[in-house]
Each structure stands twice: as C-alpha cells, then as structure tokens.
Amino acid sequence: MIDKTNDERRIVYLPLAELMTRLHPQNPKSHDLGAIIESYCNHGYVASGVLDDRTGLFLAGHGRIQALSMMKKQGMTVPDGIRIDFCDWLVPVQVGYSSENDTQALAYIVADNKLTTLGGWDEPALAELLQDVAASTDIALEATGFSGDDLDLLLADLGMIEEPPEDPGAQVDRAAELQEKWQVERGDVWQVGKHRIMCGDSTCAEDVGLLMDRAKAEMLFTSPPYSDQREYSGNDLSVETLAKFIPTWKQFCNFQCVNLGLMRKENEITQYWDAYISVARESGLKLLAWNIWDKINATSVQSQMHMFALSHEFIFVFGIAPKAINRTLEKSPESKKREKNFRLDSYGRKVTTRRQKNGSVKESHIGESYDKKQLNSVLPCYAEMARNVEHPAKFPPELVVAYTEAMTDESQIVCDPFLGSGTTLVACEQTGRVGYGMEISPEYVSVSLERLQGLGLTPQRTASAEQERG
C-alpha cells in the first residue's frame, strides 16, 4: 500500500482541448449533457473534475468536460468559474491523487457515480424543496435537474396530488327514474360545483345568454345529433336547424370543436358537414382544422355493415385565427433518442445546418426542445359502446380531455351546446376546467346531474329561465 497521507490535493487550470484527450476510454457512465449544460447556465462551473496523477486520465468529471466542450463548440457563453486563455477555455481540475493500479482506478470511476445514488432521496423533503424552487421567480425548476413532470410524479407518488375523480358513468337506462328524482324542467339553470347546466335550446340566443351569464369560454366541444338518423326529444334535427348553434355561440367562445360522424343515404355518404362549414364561414369563423377521431374499432353492428367498417369520425375546429395549443402528449422513446443528437445554441434551442443556394451553410433554429409534443390531427381513442342510440352525446371522456388539455388552460371555461349525459362536464371536472352545458332534454339533464353528483358535486337549481327573464 502506498502511503499517500502527504499527497497535496490542489486545483490547477488546464486547457479544455487538452482535457478532452484525458477522458478515460473505459468510463462506462453515460451523461445527459443537456442537463449538465442547463446546470452550468444557472450555477456556473462549480465542482471540478479529478485527474489521476499516475495515468493523467480522469477519475471523475467526464460528463462535465464533455458538456463544456459542447458549449464551446456551439459558441455559448463561458460559464462562471471558467477562465479564457487566447482561444481556449481553462478549466479547474483537481490533481494530487494517484491510483495504485488500473483496477483501482476503474473501481473509483464506477464508485464516484454509484455512491451518489445509493442513498436515494428523502422524498418528502425533496418534494418540498422542489416546490419551493418551482414557486420561485429567481431560478427555473430545471436548474435542479428535475422537470415539472418529475415533480408531478413525485407528488403523486407521495399522495400530495389529488387524483382526478373517477367518472361513475352515465346511467341513461335510469333516465326516467332520475327525472323523478331531480324534477328538471325546461328553462332550469343548475349550478353544480363550479359548472353550470341549463335545460334549454342551444339555437336560441336568449337561452344561451342565460346559461353563459356574460361569461366567455375558450373552447366549445360538442357532438350534435346526426340529422334525421336520430330522433331526439321530438325536436327538429335538420342540419339547417342544428347548425344555427354555431353563430348563436360565437360571441360566447373563442373556438368551436364539432364532432360529426359519417352518414349514408341510399348507400352513399352524405356530406352534411358542408352545411356546418358554410354556416361557420358565414358567421366569420374559419375552418382551422379538420381532424380525425380514430375510434380504433367499429363500435356498432351498423358501423360494421358498411363496405368498410366505420371506425372514425371527424372533429371540425372553427375559430377566427389559429392558436398555439398546449403540448400534452408524451414523446416516443425514438424521438427522445433523436433529440440527443441535436446541437444547442446559447439559448438552449435546437440547431441544424441548411445548405443555401450560394453553397454556403447557414445555421437554422428548428424550435425549442420540449418535454412533450402537441396533439396530432388524428387521435386514437376508444369509443364508448352505444347504450342509447337516440342521443348524440356518445364520445368518451378521454376524447374531450385530450382536446380540453390541448386547447385550454386550467380554470378556463369549456362549453357544450348538446351536453347529453354530461361527458364534457365530467372532463372539465377531471382537468380543472369550468364546464357550461346546454341540454334540451330534461331527462338527460337529470342523467348529467346524477353523474356529477357521483363525482362528489352538489347540484343546485339556481332559478328557472322564466324567473331569470322576469
């Protein structure tokens, strides 16, 4: 055993280019260079690497040096703690330690990384600390190496985040019985927690005004009846009548997402949705997106009897102008792998090079690096099996949740002119949004009230429409 009690540990500054030649070729540790660079941008270069005097190779700090090299190549700002000498960066490293042999050196390289993870975390203390950082305006949460998603998962594991209430489901088969319980009348306005329901006509401006009560929704999400394919409370379900809801609701919402399925007459698809598009255009709204709801399976015998089994529906998005939607979908493992090969500029943006017409090469930003991706135009989502074909509201909560999270922020209002059994309001309750729903059938309002009560909410009749008008 070598006596090393008198070895002097000291810090010296060496050129970065030289240090890149001293990385140990057998180091088995991989590194998240982007996270290390994020740390340098927030904290500077704090912890020095360690060189082995015997071999001249690194024992600790490989990732730190590689991250510095990437920053320098990309022209990023020199981190605090790094000196500049002519064209190179001078990096502080610790010297004065010599390993006894190659085996001991390799063992230390592994131990230096492994020992920091063996103790784990005091998770409650970590959660409290990360929450404090997240609430601070002084520094970003990512400066800790943890993301917002990491914090959410930690809080959920600790039971510090309330899980969304479980949907008890729509008891459509008990509609008559529930109507006896709730005694809903045409014109009623109900307050259910932070949500509102009115038993009224979505094509009647006066009814819509009473429901919205001067509030404005960010998004409307609905599925109107499919014209003469269904009978619904004995009302006129012609496309010309139903489409009137679009201009009626225009002043009360910024975007309208309308779910429409396929309809056939005499074995030919009827493009009845053209009427909705025309009415929207006449109202000053543009068709911003024509999306697909992929139901994955044909959910009814009728759907399976077509030439090709029908397993999709449309979602038309109307509005005055497009908006940047929230990024809500998890990235695939493949896309995360590709991101590791992106270069970053001094602002952390991904950069690629493009060949110009004159032969020169120009760097181009291809966008910021995000933890999640945005909703696609095609959304796979299992449909609820139809229990009652007489009512149009048949989409699953997951479909509404996907669009609600993408198109709105928490506490914003989402409205549904054809509420049906209350699916849209369930999605609002589960995602922290406020739901306003109109439903012309008293029985279906009763079904919605019972469903929302099952979520722990208390329905209260505020007034009848006659009282509010009076």
Tab-separated table of C-alpha atoms in Angstrom, residues 193-387:
chain	number	residue	atom	x	y	z
A	193	GLY	CA	-69.852	22.997	-8.143
A	194	LYS	CA	-68.158	25.442	-10.494
A	195	HIS	CA	-70.105	24.144	-13.503
A	196	ARG	CA	-73.442	25.283	-14.978
A	197	ILE	CA	-76.154	23.340	-16.788
A	198	MET	CA	-79.264	24.688	-18.438
A	199	CYS	CA	-82.196	22.751	-19.796
A	200	GLY	CA	-82.705	24.795	-22.920
A	201	ASP	CA	-82.275	25.251	-26.654
A	202	SER	CA	-78.740	25.738	-27.983
A	203	THR	CA	-80.019	27.503	-31.080
A	204	CYS	CA	-81.913	30.086	-29.001
A	205	ALA	CA	-79.783	33.164	-28.302
A	206	GLU	CA	-81.809	34.017	-25.200
A	207	ASP	CA	-81.274	30.582	-23.648
A	208	VAL	CA	-77.559	30.635	-24.446
A	209	GLY	CA	-77.214	34.104	-22.937
A	210	LEU	CA	-78.889	32.955	-19.716
A	211	LEU	CA	-76.598	29.947	-19.419
A	212	MET	CA	-73.375	31.828	-20.111
A	213	ASP	CA	-74.365	34.832	-17.949
A	214	ARG	CA	-71.813	37.144	-19.644
A	215	ALA	CA	-69.020	34.548	-19.311
A	216	LYS	CA	-66.885	33.540	-22.296
A	217	ALA	CA	-65.490	30.084	-22.944
A	218	GLU	CA	-62.145	29.367	-24.529
A	219	MET	CA	-63.473	26.276	-26.269
A	220	LEU	CA	-66.762	24.722	-27.281
A	221	PHE	CA	-66.698	20.942	-27.677
A	222	THR	CA	-69.803	19.102	-28.780
A	223	SER	CA	-71.388	16.365	-30.867
A	224	PRO	CA	-74.686	17.476	-32.424
A	225	PRO	CA	-77.354	14.914	-33.386
A	226	TYR	CA	-76.799	13.356	-36.798
A	227	SER	CA	-79.764	14.949	-38.546
A	228	ASP	CA	-82.566	12.537	-39.470
A	229	GLN	CA	-80.584	9.477	-38.411
A	230	ARG	CA	-81.782	10.042	-34.848
A	231	GLU	CA	-84.832	11.330	-33.089
A	232	TYR	CA	-84.079	13.476	-30.101
A	233	SER	CA	-86.851	14.743	-27.793
A	234	GLY	CA	-89.165	15.214	-30.776
A	235	ASN	CA	-87.267	18.275	-31.995
A	236	ASP	CA	-86.302	19.422	-35.471
A	237	LEU	CA	-82.950	17.795	-36.167
A	238	SER	CA	-82.434	19.075	-39.671
A	239	VAL	CA	-78.908	20.206	-40.397
A	240	GLU	CA	-80.197	23.684	-41.180
A	241	THR	CA	-81.664	23.930	-37.677
A	242	LEU	CA	-78.818	22.287	-35.770
A	243	ALA	CA	-76.109	24.351	-37.465
A	244	LYS	CA	-77.662	27.513	-36.038
A	245	PHE	CA	-75.847	26.823	-32.779
A	246	ILE	CA	-72.560	27.931	-34.390
A	247	PRO	CA	-73.436	31.630	-34.839
A	248	THR	CA	-75.523	31.575	-31.643
A	249	TRP	CA	-72.492	30.576	-29.556
A	250	LYS	CA	-69.893	32.570	-31.489
A	251	GLN	CA	-69.835	35.517	-29.068
A	252	PHE	CA	-69.544	33.163	-26.088
A	253	CYS	CA	-66.488	31.112	-27.112
A	254	ASN	CA	-63.203	31.533	-28.964
A	255	PHE	CA	-63.017	28.115	-30.628
A	256	GLN	CA	-65.653	25.579	-31.608
A	257	CYS	CA	-64.748	21.882	-31.876
A	258	VAL	CA	-67.599	19.973	-33.512
A	259	ASN	CA	-67.611	16.168	-33.631
A	260	LEU	CA	-69.532	14.784	-36.630
A	261	GLY	CA	-69.780	11.193	-37.803
A	262	LEU	CA	-70.427	9.746	-41.235
A	263	MET	CA	-73.975	9.490	-42.559
A	264	ARG	CA	-75.247	7.497	-45.552
A	265	LYS	CA	-78.331	7.698	-47.724
A	266	GLU	CA	-79.013	5.044	-50.354
A	267	ASN	CA	-75.531	3.593	-49.811
A	268	GLU	CA	-73.812	6.912	-50.440
A	269	ILE	CA	-72.002	9.085	-47.931
A	270	THR	CA	-73.803	12.367	-47.374
A	271	GLN	CA	-71.530	15.357	-46.916
A	272	TYR	CA	-73.891	17.018	-44.474
A	273	TRP	CA	-70.942	18.602	-42.664
A	274	ASP	CA	-70.653	21.055	-45.552
A	275	ALA	CA	-73.644	22.865	-44.053
A	276	TYR	CA	-71.794	23.326	-40.752
A	277	ILE	CA	-68.726	24.620	-42.564
A	278	SER	CA	-70.826	27.052	-44.609
A	279	VAL	CA	-72.693	28.376	-41.567
A	280	ALA	CA	-69.420	28.821	-39.697
A	281	ARG	CA	-67.880	30.674	-42.629
A	282	GLU	CA	-70.937	32.919	-42.956
A	283	SER	CA	-70.569	33.673	-39.244
A	284	GLY	CA	-66.989	34.852	-39.733
A	285	LEU	CA	-65.334	31.658	-38.484
A	286	LYS	CA	-62.618	29.798	-40.369
A	287	LEU	CA	-62.217	26.047	-40.585
A	288	LEU	CA	-58.909	25.890	-38.703
A	289	ALA	CA	-58.596	22.104	-38.570
A	290	TRP	CA	-60.340	19.029	-39.950
A	291	ASN	CA	-59.260	16.317	-37.547
A	292	ILE	CA	-59.935	12.613	-37.178
A	293	TRP	CA	-61.137	10.724	-34.146
A	294	ASP	CA	-59.838	7.184	-34.674
A	295	LYS	CA	-62.223	5.002	-32.675
A	296	ILE	CA	-59.879	2.030	-33.230
A	297	ASN	CA	-62.824	-0.375	-33.570
A	298	ALA	CA	-66.180	-0.247	-35.330
A	299	THR	CA	-68.381	0.133	-32.260
A	300	SER	CA	-71.758	-0.965	-33.579
A	301	VAL	CA	-73.265	-3.584	-35.858
A	302	GLN	CA	-74.392	-0.815	-38.206
A	303	SER	CA	-70.813	0.504	-38.458
A	304	GLN	CA	-69.581	-2.955	-39.390
A	305	MET	CA	-72.162	-3.391	-42.157
A	306	HIS	CA	-70.667	-0.703	-44.386
A	307	MET	CA	-68.394	-1.501	-47.306
A	308	PHE	CA	-65.515	-0.612	-44.989
A	309	ALA	CA	-66.283	-0.903	-41.284
A	310	LEU	CA	-66.544	2.652	-39.949
A	311	SER	CA	-64.100	3.301	-37.135
A	312	HIS	CA	-63.571	7.054	-37.354
A	313	GLU	CA	-65.378	10.356	-37.047
A	314	PHE	CA	-64.451	13.959	-37.779
A	315	ILE	CA	-63.687	16.838	-35.452
A	316	PHE	CA	-64.008	20.239	-37.106
A	317	VAL	CA	-62.269	23.119	-35.344
A	318	PHE	CA	-63.669	26.574	-36.101
A	319	GLY	CA	-62.295	29.920	-34.983
A	320	ILE	CA	-61.212	33.350	-36.121
A	321	ALA	CA	-57.481	32.559	-36.120
A	322	PRO	CA	-55.231	29.626	-35.121
A	323	LYS	CA	-53.640	29.433	-31.684
A	324	ALA	CA	-50.613	27.681	-30.233
A	325	ILE	CA	-52.025	24.659	-28.446
A	326	ASN	CA	-50.594	23.136	-25.291
A	327	ARG	CA	-48.108	20.291	-25.592
A	328	THR	CA	-49.772	17.418	-23.781
A	329	LEU	CA	-48.588	14.137	-25.322
A	330	GLU	CA	-45.623	12.101	-24.147
A	331	LYS	CA	-42.830	11.761	-26.678
A	332	SER	CA	-41.934	8.373	-28.076
A	333	PRO	CA	-38.644	6.765	-26.983
A	334	GLU	CA	-37.428	7.130	-30.573
A	335	SER	CA	-37.916	10.905	-30.630
A	336	LYS	CA	-36.136	11.249	-27.300
A	337	LYS	CA	-33.180	9.328	-28.716
A	338	ARG	CA	-33.051	11.601	-31.752
A	339	GLU	CA	-33.018	14.694	-29.550
A	340	LYS	CA	-29.693	13.656	-28.040
A	341	ASN	CA	-28.099	14.301	-31.430
A	342	PHE	CA	-29.405	17.857	-31.729
A	343	ARG	CA	-26.948	20.689	-31.271
A	344	LEU	CA	-27.934	23.547	-28.991
A	345	ASP	CA	-27.282	27.256	-29.329
A	346	SER	CA	-26.532	29.610	-26.433
A	347	TYR	CA	-30.254	29.855	-25.669
A	348	GLY	CA	-30.729	26.101	-25.495
A	349	ARG	CA	-32.509	25.925	-28.861
A	350	LYS	CA	-32.005	23.051	-31.249
A	351	VAL	CA	-29.930	23.972	-34.290
A	352	THR	CA	-29.465	22.374	-37.670
A	353	THR	CA	-27.476	23.467	-40.712
A	354	ARG	CA	-29.013	24.158	-44.107
A	355	ARG	CA	-27.178	24.480	-47.409
A	356	GLN	CA	-28.019	27.813	-49.071
A	357	LYS	CA	-28.420	28.465	-52.806
A	358	ASN	CA	-24.984	30.081	-52.985
A	359	GLY	CA	-23.382	26.991	-51.491
A	360	SER	CA	-22.834	28.425	-48.035
A	361	VAL	CA	-24.060	26.698	-44.900
A	362	LYS	CA	-26.415	28.537	-42.575
A	363	GLU	CA	-27.464	27.530	-39.090
A	364	SER	CA	-31.213	27.403	-38.559
A	365	HIS	CA	-33.271	27.041	-35.402
A	366	ILE	CA	-35.790	24.225	-35.594
A	367	GLY	CA	-37.584	25.106	-32.396
A	368	GLU	CA	-37.145	24.745	-28.703
A	369	SER	CA	-36.728	21.371	-27.040
A	370	TYR	CA	-39.940	20.397	-25.277
A	371	ASP	CA	-40.698	17.636	-22.804
A	372	LYS	CA	-43.949	16.827	-24.628
A	373	LYS	CA	-45.415	17.091	-28.104
A	374	GLN	CA	-48.674	18.604	-29.288
A	375	LEU	CA	-51.896	16.819	-30.152
A	376	ASN	CA	-51.958	15.393	-33.676
A	377	SER	CA	-54.738	15.746	-36.225
A	378	VAL	CA	-55.534	12.041	-35.766
A	379	LEU	CA	-56.358	10.951	-32.214
A	380	PRO	CA	-56.810	7.241	-31.416
A	381	CYS	CA	-59.372	6.860	-28.641
A	382	TYR	CA	-61.764	4.003	-27.904
A	383	ALA	CA	-65.423	4.967	-28.254
A	384	GLU	CA	-68.000	4.206	-25.616
A	385	MET	CA	-70.258	1.387	-26.684
A	386	ALA	CA	-73.634	2.852	-27.570
A	387	ARG	CA	-76.233	2.198	-24.868
